[in-house]
Amino acid sequence: MRYLFRRFQRLVVVMVSVTFLTFLLVNVLPGDVAYEMAGMDSSEEEVQAIRDELGLDRNVVLRYLDWAGGILTGDWGASFINKEEVWHALAQRFPVSLELMLLAQLIALSLAVPMGLISAYRPGGRADRVIGTLAFASVSMPSFMTAILLIFFFSLHLGWLPATGYEPLSAGLWENLRPMILPALALGLVEWTVLMRTLRAEMIGVLQENYIALARAKGMSDARILLVHALRPSSFSMITLLGLQVGRLMGGSIIIEQIFGIPGIGRLLVHAVNTRDFIMIQGCVTLFAIAFVTANFLVDIAYAWLDPRVRLERARG
Amino acid sequence: MSEPLLTVENQRTAFATGRGLVRAVDGVSFTLERGRTLGVVGESGSGKSVLSRSIMRLLPPNARSSGEVRLGGRDLTAMSEKALRALRGPEISIVFQDPMTSLNPVMTIGAQIGEVLTRHLGMSRKAAKARSVELLASVGLPQPDVRVDQHPHQLSGGMRQRVAIAIAIACEPALLIADEPTTALDVTVQAEILDLLARQQAERNMAMILITHDMGVVAGRCDDVAVMYAGRIVEQASTEDLFRDTRMPYTSALLASIPRLDDPPHRKLEAIAGRPPDLIHPPAGCAFSPRCRYADDLCRSQPPALEDAGRGHRFACWRPMTMEAAE
Ligand SMILES: Nc1ncnc2c1ncn2[C@@H]1O[C@H](COP(=O)(O)OP(=O)(O)OP(=O)(O)O)[C@@H](O)[C@H]1O
Ligand code: SF4
Ligand SMILES: [Mg+2]
């Protein structure tokens, strides 16, 4: 119980600071939504009238409180530009971004875990050096570069996968996955290296432990020692990182959604920023913050599964 | 006469380190018959653990090993890693010094015993679990049916060492190595664990190598005792002979460090003066000569060989002590 309460406290702190900072930032950006609404060739008076109507000249703190009060009562507001309900817009695009990020992490993990295991098995050995070089190459390439290379090779050159587009799940699983593969790869290829290095480092330590020596003395095979005895106690840092990476992943997905034309939160946000549609910006940012805190909550649950000692403390707490 | 269970011949194990070659085990030879107990005694760093890992062929990558280790007629040094794995558990097993770190923190007790049974005896998971409970009961763990599903952190040090013993005896090995099995435990628990080991050994007719730096542990529990110094055996005899007729000054110094019942409480143990030798640049003559009060020029220039003085009493010393001198 106390544990859940602490989690909730953290959620509130993250939410308030993130949303308020965004509010301030949008406020200091040159230009505002009134220009956008009034149209290209409108007079200064017309713009000012809209400003007055929306209360844009009021104190920024008061306006923030107004907005926050709305959120608390379940009213996320509506876009100034096209009057679309923020909540509705988010609900439509969030699953798209979520799918992209989950696929990206899945790709990152399925590269990081086997590579980390192989590297840690013989640190400094040939496999370790090859993997280290691969990791270095892929981390030194920003995700948009990877994206462009992937498009060039798999879409333009080989013609295997589409370069842009999105299909809903209702169009069929494969139809839905096909256009997601390249963008998820572009994101995942950046993220796997940190996960792999973290796992490798922790596992090298674990492999020195007495209980691993005992597993060897019990006649267990190397594969079993790595997978059954060493992997779980070596994953703590990697799992923590998995939660923290969600932040970076969201940043990355904004760019990737642009490049691949994926109608997710990232695209929604970029459009909202361009039009200074601050209600929509606030909505996107709030959702990002919720997603971040939730991801880290899930990490905590994974921790409890990984480490029975944590489970015990939890039961007591 | 048939071949002894274990024959170690001229085993040398050195580690390549940045400072040079560490000669941790430097030409050790001995034999062990089925069902017998050999005590191996020596100060910290004398090579006892490296010797036990050399016997099990579980050495780190930087180790250089030579010599011969024969178990039941097979030369372990010539076997493939795969063949060795099949022996570890059913033929030879080990109990480590520190029960707090030798069990996997994220696996249940049952899983850690059970995997030995499924791996080596081909038991089903269910049968292995039932057998695990029996084994836990046989090593005197209370509530074995509850403990089997618990994790190591829910058990005390003494209980964990019982679990480690249950793991070690699960496949009824012919040889059990106990590497300082009680050093990390309370004095009262120590005696219990040693008694448990002795009982299991007698019941299953296992041979045992009991490693310790405490001569007191060895007395009464071992058939024979080998004393190690700087990676070598410097004296070996039946326990009785070794205590009664100590020949090597280092053994005598170790014996003097046993606390006696009639000692006043809290008497400081008589540590052996001087530091253990450098294993990278060992002394030219007898490795003990810098600390030995009988050392002379011969001792300092020529290493004494380990020689049999009759009745299997071996020692390496230029000026062996007589009974009177040991008094
Ligand atoms: N992997 C290794 N690399 C380098 N040196 C090592 C390695 N393992 C052991 N040594 C060295 O070998 C020597 C013998 O160590 P060992 O662990 O056998 O001593 P021990 O007799 O078991 O002592 P203790 O009573 O403290 O357990 C020590 O000097 C130790 O530092
Ligand atoms: S050989 Fe010499 S130095 Fe070595 S133990 Fe015997 S008397 Fe002491
Ligand atoms: Mg040791």
XYZ file of C-alpha atoms and ligand atoms in Angstrom:
684
model
C 0.000 0.000 0.000
C 2.665 2.434 1.068
C 4.502 1.413 -2.019
C 1.586 2.297 -4.297
C 1.249 5.615 -2.545
C 4.906 6.453 -3.164
C 4.444 5.558 -6.817
C 1.463 7.845 -7.032
C 3.390 10.700 -5.455
C 6.081 10.281 -8.041
C 3.490 10.325 -10.817
C 2.092 13.632 -9.571
C 5.506 15.267 -9.268
C 6.575 14.173 -12.744
C 3.297 15.262 -14.297
C 3.206 18.702 -12.730
C 6.796 19.565 -13.505
C 6.704 18.279 -17.068
C 3.416 19.901 -18.023
C 4.198 23.212 -16.353
C 7.607 23.471 -17.995
C 6.054 22.789 -21.383
C 3.469 25.434 -20.731
C 6.187 27.965 -19.967
C 8.226 26.958 -22.987
C 5.354 27.284 -25.419
C 4.647 30.634 -23.863
C 8.082 32.035 -24.658
C 8.077 30.732 -28.238
C 7.702 33.562 -30.742
C 4.226 33.724 -32.280
C 1.097 32.205 -30.861
C -1.986 30.289 -31.834
C -3.944 33.492 -32.501
C -1.896 34.157 -35.672
C -2.604 30.684 -36.916
C -6.330 30.981 -36.233
C -6.720 34.420 -37.752
C -5.152 33.341 -41.023
C -2.323 34.669 -43.167
C -3.512 38.157 -44.027
C -5.336 39.330 -40.981
C -4.807 42.588 -39.179
C -3.177 43.019 -35.824
C -6.587 43.966 -34.387
C -8.193 40.728 -35.492
C -5.372 38.726 -33.939
C -5.658 40.701 -30.712
C -9.408 40.027 -30.611
C -8.794 36.294 -30.741
C -6.166 36.656 -28.051
C -8.609 38.426 -25.803
C -11.251 35.831 -26.468
C -8.902 32.966 -25.553
C -7.438 34.889 -22.622
C -3.924 34.489 -24.019
C -2.668 37.647 -22.359
C -3.524 36.447 -18.873
C -0.809 35.441 -16.449
C 0.805 32.144 -17.510
C 0.423 30.582 -14.075
C -3.307 31.280 -14.010
C -3.691 29.813 -17.461
C -1.762 26.723 -16.405
C -4.004 26.282 -13.389
C -7.053 26.593 -15.621
C -5.734 23.883 -17.871
C -4.669 21.613 -15.001
C -8.091 21.993 -13.400
C -9.619 20.813 -16.654
C -7.387 17.734 -16.780
C -8.329 16.827 -13.220
C -12.016 16.903 -14.103
C -11.373 14.828 -17.209
C -11.584 17.725 -19.646
C -8.452 17.726 -21.803
C -9.792 20.551 -23.939
C -10.031 20.826 -27.721
C -7.634 21.962 -30.409
C -7.861 25.687 -31.241
C -7.080 24.962 -34.856
C -9.559 22.298 -35.883
C -11.682 21.990 -32.742
C -10.791 18.309 -32.441
C -11.119 16.996 -28.878
C -7.604 16.507 -27.502
C -8.662 13.306 -25.799
C -10.070 11.958 -29.032
C -6.962 12.864 -31.016
C -4.718 11.178 -28.457
C -6.833 8.038 -28.230
C -6.583 7.641 -31.971
C -2.843 8.114 -32.276
C -1.508 6.671 -29.067
C -1.912 2.988 -30.050
C 0.109 3.686 -33.181
C 3.041 5.172 -31.250
C 2.786 2.501 -28.582
C 3.049 -0.219 -31.191
C 6.082 1.450 -32.735
C 7.861 1.774 -29.400
C 7.020 -1.731 -28.231
C 8.295 -3.180 -31.482
C 11.447 -1.082 -31.206
C 12.135 -2.285 -27.649
C 11.374 -5.844 -28.676
C 13.943 -5.598 -31.452
C 16.419 -3.929 -29.095
C 15.978 -6.633 -26.453
C 16.150 -9.535 -28.853
C 19.474 -8.175 -30.071
C 20.795 -7.095 -26.683
C 20.152 -10.261 -24.665
C 21.831 -12.853 -26.884
C 24.675 -10.499 -27.797
C 25.184 -9.545 -24.155
C 25.256 -13.208 -23.140
C 27.759 -14.099 -25.829
C 29.968 -11.108 -24.988
C 29.974 -11.793 -21.264
C 30.715 -15.489 -21.766
C 34.286 -14.764 -22.896
C 35.036 -11.091 -22.302
C 37.790 -9.966 -24.648
C 37.275 -13.008 -26.854
C 36.685 -12.803 -30.569
C 32.873 -12.830 -30.367
C 32.983 -10.111 -27.729
C 35.193 -7.915 -29.903
C 33.009 -8.387 -32.984
C 29.858 -7.552 -31.032
C 31.562 -4.568 -29.426
C 32.444 -3.196 -32.846
C 28.922 -3.759 -34.155
C 27.499 -2.012 -31.124
C 29.828 0.905 -31.552
C 28.888 1.261 -35.193
C 25.192 1.178 -34.547
C 25.207 3.516 -31.561
C 27.283 6.101 -33.368
C 24.618 6.376 -36.043
C 21.638 8.578 -35.175
C 18.250 6.954 -35.719
C 17.312 9.181 -38.659
C 20.482 8.138 -40.469
C 19.692 4.501 -39.809
C 16.176 5.173 -41.045
C 17.405 6.635 -44.298
C 19.819 3.763 -44.872
C 17.103 1.222 -44.108
C 14.703 2.887 -46.519
C 17.355 3.064 -49.177
C 18.263 -0.586 -48.851
C 15.032 -2.410 -48.003
C 12.497 -0.201 -49.782
C 14.240 1.387 -52.725
C 16.901 -1.183 -53.488
C 15.265 -4.490 -52.573
C 11.656 -3.319 -52.549
C 10.766 -5.648 -49.676
C 9.128 -3.207 -47.337
C 7.236 0.049 -47.799
C 9.063 3.282 -47.033
C 6.081 5.073 -45.582
C 2.522 4.523 -44.516
C 0.458 2.916 -41.848
C -2.197 0.209 -41.794
C -4.464 -0.388 -38.810
C -4.552 -3.770 -37.159
C -7.998 -4.323 -38.666
C -6.310 -4.629 -42.058
C -4.621 -7.805 -40.843
C -1.594 -8.483 -38.657
C 0.969 -8.689 -41.435
C -0.466 -5.681 -43.248
C -0.206 -3.803 -39.978
C 3.341 -4.977 -39.180
C 4.843 -4.546 -42.634
C 5.182 -0.760 -42.641
C 6.173 -0.780 -38.949
C 9.236 -2.974 -39.371
C 11.655 -0.395 -40.769
C 10.740 2.407 -38.360
C 10.931 0.020 -35.391
C 14.304 -1.228 -36.626
C 15.587 2.329 -36.954
C 14.693 2.987 -33.322
C 15.716 -0.406 -31.987
C 19.111 -0.400 -33.676
C 20.097 2.621 -31.604
C 18.706 1.350 -28.335
C 20.046 -2.211 -28.235
C 23.667 -1.247 -27.699
C 23.214 0.363 -24.287
C 21.072 -2.537 -23.154
C 23.670 -4.994 -24.403
C 26.577 -3.199 -22.712
C 24.703 -2.976 -19.431
C 23.783 -6.642 -19.488
C 27.320 -7.612 -20.453
C 28.903 -5.627 -17.641
C 26.556 -6.945 -14.988
C 26.816 -10.488 -16.224
C 30.606 -10.479 -16.190
C 30.310 -9.680 -12.502
C 27.687 -12.334 -11.855
C 29.760 -14.986 -13.611
C 32.465 -14.473 -10.955
C 30.024 -15.298 -8.177
C 30.391 -18.362 -6.018
C 26.981 -19.645 -6.977
C 28.070 -19.794 -10.602
C 31.165 -21.753 -9.567
C 28.853 -24.092 -7.693
C 26.630 -24.491 -10.756
C 29.731 -25.512 -12.696
C 30.666 -27.931 -9.941
C 27.186 -29.414 -10.252
C 27.948 -30.330 -13.854
C 25.588 -27.813 -15.451
C 26.250 -26.920 -19.082
C 27.522 -23.469 -20.024
C 24.281 -22.696 -21.824
C 22.225 -23.571 -18.772
C 24.523 -21.570 -16.511
C 24.189 -18.498 -18.717
C 20.449 -18.728 -19.289
C 19.117 -20.188 -16.064
C 21.666 -19.242 -13.422
C 23.202 -15.986 -14.589
C 20.702 -14.153 -16.794
C 18.132 -13.255 -14.172
C 20.511 -11.926 -11.528
C 22.317 -10.007 -14.301
C 19.280 -8.185 -15.672
C 18.583 -5.608 -12.977
C 20.385 -2.664 -14.531
C 19.159 -3.595 -17.973
C 15.539 -3.640 -16.816
C 15.942 -0.280 -15.088
C 17.397 1.098 -18.263
C 14.495 -0.293 -20.245
C 12.192 1.980 -18.242
C 14.402 5.035 -18.491
C 14.841 4.516 -22.226
C 11.136 5.109 -22.774
C 11.917 8.820 -22.548
C 14.553 8.635 -25.270
C 12.381 6.342 -27.299
C 9.557 8.871 -27.312
C 11.950 11.535 -28.499
C 13.245 9.219 -31.195
C 9.767 8.222 -32.298
C 8.878 11.851 -33.008
C 11.561 11.984 -35.693
C 10.917 8.474 -36.954
C 7.180 9.087 -37.268
C 7.970 12.125 -39.389
C 10.299 10.222 -41.679
C 8.035 7.216 -42.170
C 4.751 9.096 -42.185
C 3.307 7.263 -39.235
C 0.226 8.907 -37.719
C 1.284 8.675 -34.085
C 1.580 11.067 -31.172
C 4.913 12.302 -32.491
C 3.406 13.672 -35.671
C 0.486 15.116 -33.752
C 2.905 16.902 -31.452
C 5.070 18.321 -34.222
C 2.010 19.677 -35.967
C 0.695 21.169 -32.738
C 4.030 22.873 -32.055
C 4.148 24.337 -35.560
C 0.720 25.876 -35.108
C 1.344 26.815 -31.455
C -1.753 24.778 -30.615
C -0.872 24.744 -26.966
C -3.861 22.748 -25.712
C -2.882 19.927 -28.036
C 0.793 20.232 -27.062
C -0.168 19.968 -23.422
C -2.232 16.878 -24.157
C 0.631 15.120 -25.943
C 3.139 15.992 -23.255
C 0.809 14.837 -20.487
C 0.343 11.535 -22.233
C 4.106 11.140 -22.658
C 4.610 11.778 -18.969
C 1.958 9.235 -18.007
C 3.523 6.699 -20.345
C 6.966 7.307 -18.863
C 5.832 6.877 -15.288
C 3.795 3.796 -16.184
C 6.749 2.207 -17.943
C 8.883 2.677 -14.867
C 6.135 1.260 -12.713
C 6.157 -1.849 -14.892
C 9.931 -2.009 -14.451
C 9.416 -2.125 -10.702
C 7.047 -5.022 -11.075
C 9.586 -6.804 -13.269
C 12.168 -6.232 -10.531
C 10.010 -7.989 -8.007
C 9.721 -10.919 -10.367
C 13.468 -10.984 -10.953
C 14.549 -10.714 -7.363
C 12.708 -12.597 -4.634
C 14.255 -10.332 -2.005
C 12.422 -7.343 -3.451
C 9.206 -9.356 -3.407
C 9.629 -9.945 0.282
C 10.198 -6.271 1.062
C 7.173 -5.385 -1.000
C 5.013 -7.785 0.968
C 6.214 -6.211 4.204
C 5.992 -2.601 2.985
C 45.910 -54.001 -4.530
C 43.333 -52.123 -6.557
C 43.862 -48.544 -7.538
C 42.902 -45.903 -4.958
C 39.799 -43.810 -5.640
C 41.781 -40.636 -6.161
C 45.383 -40.254 -7.237
C 46.859 -36.800 -7.605
C 50.291 -36.814 -9.128
C 52.621 -33.878 -9.307
C 49.764 -31.419 -9.744
C 50.969 -27.910 -10.523
C 48.614 -24.978 -10.953
C 49.876 -21.491 -11.664
C 48.060 -18.283 -12.536
C 49.309 -15.836 -15.107
C 48.950 -12.394 -13.523
C 50.243 -8.941 -14.304
C 52.930 -9.310 -11.651
C 54.064 -12.733 -12.812
C 53.262 -16.404 -12.490
C 51.565 -17.242 -9.169
C 52.495 -20.813 -8.276
C 49.459 -21.619 -6.180
C 49.837 -25.407 -6.275
C 53.408 -26.498 -6.831
C 53.821 -30.247 -7.243
C 51.262 -31.952 -5.032
C 50.936 -35.752 -4.945
C 48.726 -37.906 -2.762
C 46.202 -40.733 -2.904
C 42.855 -41.265 -1.250
C 41.038 -44.573 -0.740
C 37.287 -45.039 -0.972
C 35.359 -44.074 2.120
C 38.333 -42.373 3.806
C 38.691 -38.792 4.938
C 41.741 -36.693 4.219
C 42.136 -33.425 6.065
C 44.003 -30.683 4.201
C 45.292 -27.970 6.491
C 47.238 -24.804 5.872
C 47.209 -21.072 6.292
C 45.210 -18.778 4.078
C 46.785 -18.670 0.618
C 48.563 -22.005 0.912
C 46.705 -23.287 -2.155
C 43.985 -25.451 -0.602
C 41.136 -24.079 -2.694
C 43.197 -24.038 -5.870
C 44.064 -27.677 -5.202
C 40.401 -28.584 -4.801
C 39.483 -26.767 -7.995
C 42.359 -28.431 -9.785
C 40.968 -31.806 -8.749
C 37.514 -30.811 -10.020
C 39.101 -29.314 -13.148
C 37.286 -26.041 -12.504
C 40.044 -23.541 -13.107
C 39.779 -19.952 -14.364
C 41.051 -19.103 -17.862
C 44.334 -17.641 -16.575
C 45.322 -20.925 -14.901
C 48.112 -23.180 -16.190
C 47.767 -26.684 -14.908
C 49.942 -29.770 -15.252
C 50.117 -33.139 -13.553
C 47.679 -35.978 -13.301
C 44.407 -36.395 -11.445
C 42.966 -39.912 -11.612
C 39.540 -40.647 -10.234
C 38.409 -44.271 -10.262
C 41.022 -45.087 -12.897
C 40.176 -42.220 -15.271
C 42.583 -39.383 -15.885
C 40.549 -36.217 -15.408
C 43.252 -34.032 -16.917
C 42.827 -35.808 -20.252
C 39.027 -35.655 -20.335
C 36.845 -33.366 -22.417
C 34.849 -30.653 -20.682
C 31.667 -32.503 -21.596
C 32.834 -35.762 -20.047
C 33.931 -33.874 -16.933
C 30.506 -32.292 -16.592
C 28.972 -35.748 -16.442
C 31.277 -36.604 -13.531
C 30.645 -33.459 -11.530
C 27.779 -34.376 -9.272
C 27.628 -38.165 -9.571
C 31.350 -38.867 -9.006
C 32.803 -35.793 -7.375
C 31.205 -32.796 -5.745
C 32.126 -29.865 -3.554
C 30.814 -27.762 -0.687
C 32.157 -24.223 -0.640
C 33.294 -22.108 2.243
C 30.681 -19.374 2.238
C 27.065 -20.549 2.246
C 25.877 -16.932 1.978
C 27.185 -16.629 -1.576
C 27.250 -20.176 -2.879
C 23.511 -20.491 -3.519
C 21.789 -18.675 -6.354
C 19.717 -15.838 -4.846
C 16.995 -15.928 -7.491
C 16.395 -19.690 -7.633
C 14.392 -21.698 -5.144
C 16.139 -24.244 -2.955
C 14.162 -26.978 -4.696
C 15.266 -25.836 -8.154
C 18.907 -25.798 -7.091
C 18.837 -29.348 -5.763
C 16.412 -30.615 -8.367
C 18.467 -29.634 -11.397
C 21.258 -31.945 -10.264
C 18.813 -34.828 -10.107
C 17.195 -34.119 -13.457
C 20.560 -33.512 -15.113
C 22.454 -36.530 -13.823
C 19.859 -39.071 -12.742
C 17.307 -38.317 -15.444
C 14.528 -37.755 -12.909
C 11.328 -35.975 -13.852
C 10.814 -32.560 -12.299
C 8.190 -33.955 -10.003
C 10.307 -36.854 -8.814
C 13.253 -34.491 -8.384
C 11.227 -32.233 -6.151
C 10.067 -35.105 -3.967
C 13.647 -36.333 -3.721
C 14.834 -32.811 -2.881
C 12.504 -32.754 0.108
C 13.907 -36.100 1.254
C 17.457 -34.853 0.862
C 16.686 -31.703 2.821
C 15.216 -33.844 5.571
C 18.288 -36.071 5.577
C 20.600 -33.084 6.138
C 18.462 -32.059 9.085
C 16.717 -29.035 7.644
C 13.515 -28.372 9.572
C 10.274 -28.158 7.544
C 11.852 -29.437 4.336
C 8.544 -29.362 2.447
C 8.251 -25.617 3.115
C 11.936 -24.803 2.657
C 12.059 -26.459 -0.736
C 9.994 -23.622 -2.235
C 11.887 -20.838 -0.479
C 14.795 -18.735 -1.669
C 18.230 -18.681 -0.022
C 17.719 -15.301 1.670
C 14.947 -16.849 3.761
C 17.421 -19.276 5.358
C 20.135 -18.780 7.967
C 23.799 -19.439 7.167
C 23.745 -22.833 8.865
C 20.612 -23.852 6.990
C 22.120 -22.734 3.698
C 25.174 -24.843 4.338
C 22.877 -27.809 4.948
C 21.274 -27.084 1.583
C 24.727 -26.938 -0.030
C 25.521 -30.328 1.494
C 22.214 -31.716 0.234
C 23.175 -30.539 -3.262
C 26.624 -32.087 -2.950
C 25.382 -35.514 -1.856
C 22.326 -35.589 -4.148
C 23.906 -37.970 -6.647
C 25.843 -39.995 -4.090
C 29.317 -39.019 -5.302
C 32.306 -41.199 -4.589
C 34.322 -38.152 -3.521
C 33.153 -35.062 -1.656
C 35.406 -32.056 -1.260
C 34.454 -29.786 1.604
C 36.401 -26.525 1.210
C 36.323 -24.896 4.639
C 32.639 -25.726 5.001
C 32.287 -24.131 8.420
C 34.653 -21.152 8.464
C 31.837 -18.668 7.884
C 29.551 -20.137 10.556
C 28.999 -19.758 14.298
C 30.989 -22.080 16.518
C 27.963 -24.107 17.603
C 26.723 -24.465 14.022
C 30.245 -25.451 12.918
C 30.205 -28.626 14.985
C 26.726 -29.523 13.749
C 27.734 -29.159 10.111
C 30.935 -31.162 10.588
C 28.974 -33.918 12.329
C 26.453 -33.870 9.511
C 29.217 -34.242 6.932
C 30.773 -37.117 8.883
C 27.408 -38.892 9.172
C 26.569 -38.489 5.483
C 30.004 -39.686 4.565
C 29.754 -42.809 6.696
C 26.232 -43.599 5.471
C 27.127 -43.258 1.828
C 30.690 -44.540 2.009
C 32.005 -41.396 0.342
C 35.621 -40.412 0.389
C 36.043 -36.884 1.665
C 38.664 -34.170 1.458
C 38.059 -31.823 4.364
C 39.849 -28.558 3.818
C 40.398 -26.246 6.747
C 42.940 -23.911 8.273
C 41.983 -25.116 11.726
C 43.900 -28.111 13.076
C 41.189 -28.486 15.699
C 38.610 -29.378 13.024
C 40.860 -32.091 11.685
C 41.456 -33.864 14.995
C 39.088 -36.790 15.394
C 37.340 -36.250 12.052
C 39.965 -37.308 9.528
C 41.797 -40.538 8.884
C 44.785 -38.733 7.436
C 45.997 -35.170 7.375
C 48.029 -33.343 4.751
C 49.606 -30.043 5.744
C 50.075 -27.536 2.938
C 52.482 -24.674 2.792
C 53.087 -22.413 -0.218
C 51.375 -24.761 -2.640
C 53.060 -27.944 -1.451
C 52.339 -30.736 0.967
C 54.973 -30.367 3.673
C 53.813 -33.140 5.977
C 51.286 -35.932 5.691
C 50.431 -38.786 8.048
C 47.585 -40.571 9.723
C 45.898 -38.120 12.058
C 47.175 -39.974 15.067
C 50.792 -39.998 13.877
C 50.671 -36.397 12.846
C 49.505 -35.232 16.248
C 51.704 -37.585 18.231
C 54.839 -37.502 16.168
C 54.948 -34.098 14.493
C 58.100 -33.744 12.430
C 57.799 -30.515 10.506
C 58.145 -27.226 12.399
C 55.325 -25.630 10.408
C 52.891 -28.392 11.421
C 53.959 -27.931 14.971
C 53.260 -24.215 14.750
C 49.791 -24.938 13.338
C 49.124 -27.358 16.187
C 50.141 -24.754 18.697
C 47.452 -22.490 17.318
C 44.589 -24.857 18.292
C 42.607 -23.394 21.151
C 42.403 -25.879 24.038
C 39.468 -26.462 26.313
C 41.519 -25.574 29.372
C 42.641 -22.275 27.846
C 41.331 -19.196 29.545
C 38.483 -17.770 27.458
C 39.330 -15.143 24.848
C 42.982 -16.136 24.790
C 44.406 -14.855 21.560
C 45.214 -17.605 19.111
C 48.920 -18.043 18.677
C 49.372 -16.937 15.100
C 52.467 -18.054 13.281
C 54.955 -15.215 13.190
C 55.985 -13.824 9.814
C 54.173 -13.570 6.522
C 53.276 -16.338 4.082
C 55.792 -16.538 1.234
C 55.530 -14.746 -2.073
C 54.206 -17.326 -4.544
C 55.651 -15.451 -7.512
C 59.209 -15.392 -6.156
C 59.305 -18.201 -3.598
C 62.354 -18.484 -1.288
C 65.216 -20.483 -2.772
C 65.356 -23.241 -0.164
C 62.599 -24.444 2.140
C 59.624 -22.118 1.643
C 59.132 -21.960 5.414
C 62.761 -21.056 6.170
C 62.197 -17.271 6.594
C 59.798 -18.041 9.439
C 61.320 -21.211 10.846
C 63.293 -20.980 14.061
C 65.347 -24.061 13.165
C 66.361 -22.788 9.752
C 70.028 -22.985 8.804
C 72.039 -22.399 5.633
C 71.014 -25.681 4.075
C 67.343 -24.852 4.659
C 67.787 -21.477 3.008
C 69.568 -22.783 -0.085
C 68.076 -26.227 -0.889
C 64.411 -27.178 -0.865
C 63.831 -30.368 1.154
C 61.995 -33.180 -0.655
C 58.819 -34.801 0.655
C 59.990 -38.185 1.860
C 58.298 -41.151 3.402
C 59.679 -41.945 6.835
C 57.693 -45.156 7.216
C 54.027 -46.027 7.863
C 52.995 -43.452 5.280
C 54.323 -40.564 7.335
C 55.744 -38.093 4.819
C 57.443 -34.799 5.547
C 59.683 -32.278 3.822
C 62.234 -30.921 6.263
C 66.001 -30.889 6.669
C 65.847 -30.823 10.460
C 62.757 -32.780 11.432
C 61.738 -32.443 15.013
C 61.787 -35.375 17.369
C 59.048 -35.984 19.903
C 60.912 -34.158 22.625
C 61.453 -31.099 20.471
C 57.751 -30.923 19.733
C 56.922 -30.721 23.415
N 42.392 -16.774 -10.351
C 43.518 -16.477 -9.684
N 44.436 -15.656 -10.231
C 45.572 -15.366 -9.577
N 45.894 -15.855 -8.375
C 45.031 -16.674 -7.762
C 43.801 -17.039 -8.393
N 43.131 -17.869 -7.559
C 43.922 -18.032 -6.471
N 45.069 -17.305 -6.594
C 46.161 -17.269 -5.635
O 46.533 -18.567 -5.302
C 46.977 -18.647 -3.958
C 46.300 -19.791 -3.250
O 44.911 -19.477 -3.084
P 43.874 -20.447 -2.413
O 42.546 -19.838 -2.611
O 44.056 -21.826 -2.886
O 44.268 -20.379 -0.887
P 43.598 -21.156 0.309
O 44.632 -22.057 0.877
O 42.331 -21.775 -0.143
O 43.331 -19.987 1.323
P 42.045 -19.704 2.227
O 42.268 -20.435 3.496
O 42.097 -18.231 2.411
O 40.843 -20.166 1.466
C 46.675 -17.311 -3.331
O 47.887 -16.588 -3.252
C 45.745 -16.649 -4.311
O 45.949 -15.264 -4.331
S 63.672 -27.459 6.260
Fe 64.599 -26.095 7.648
S 63.495 -24.183 7.415
Fe 62.259 -25.756 6.486
S 60.930 -26.374 8.105
Fe 62.643 -27.775 8.183
S 63.997 -26.807 9.633
Fe 62.538 -25.252 9.080
Mg 40.272 -21.426 0.231
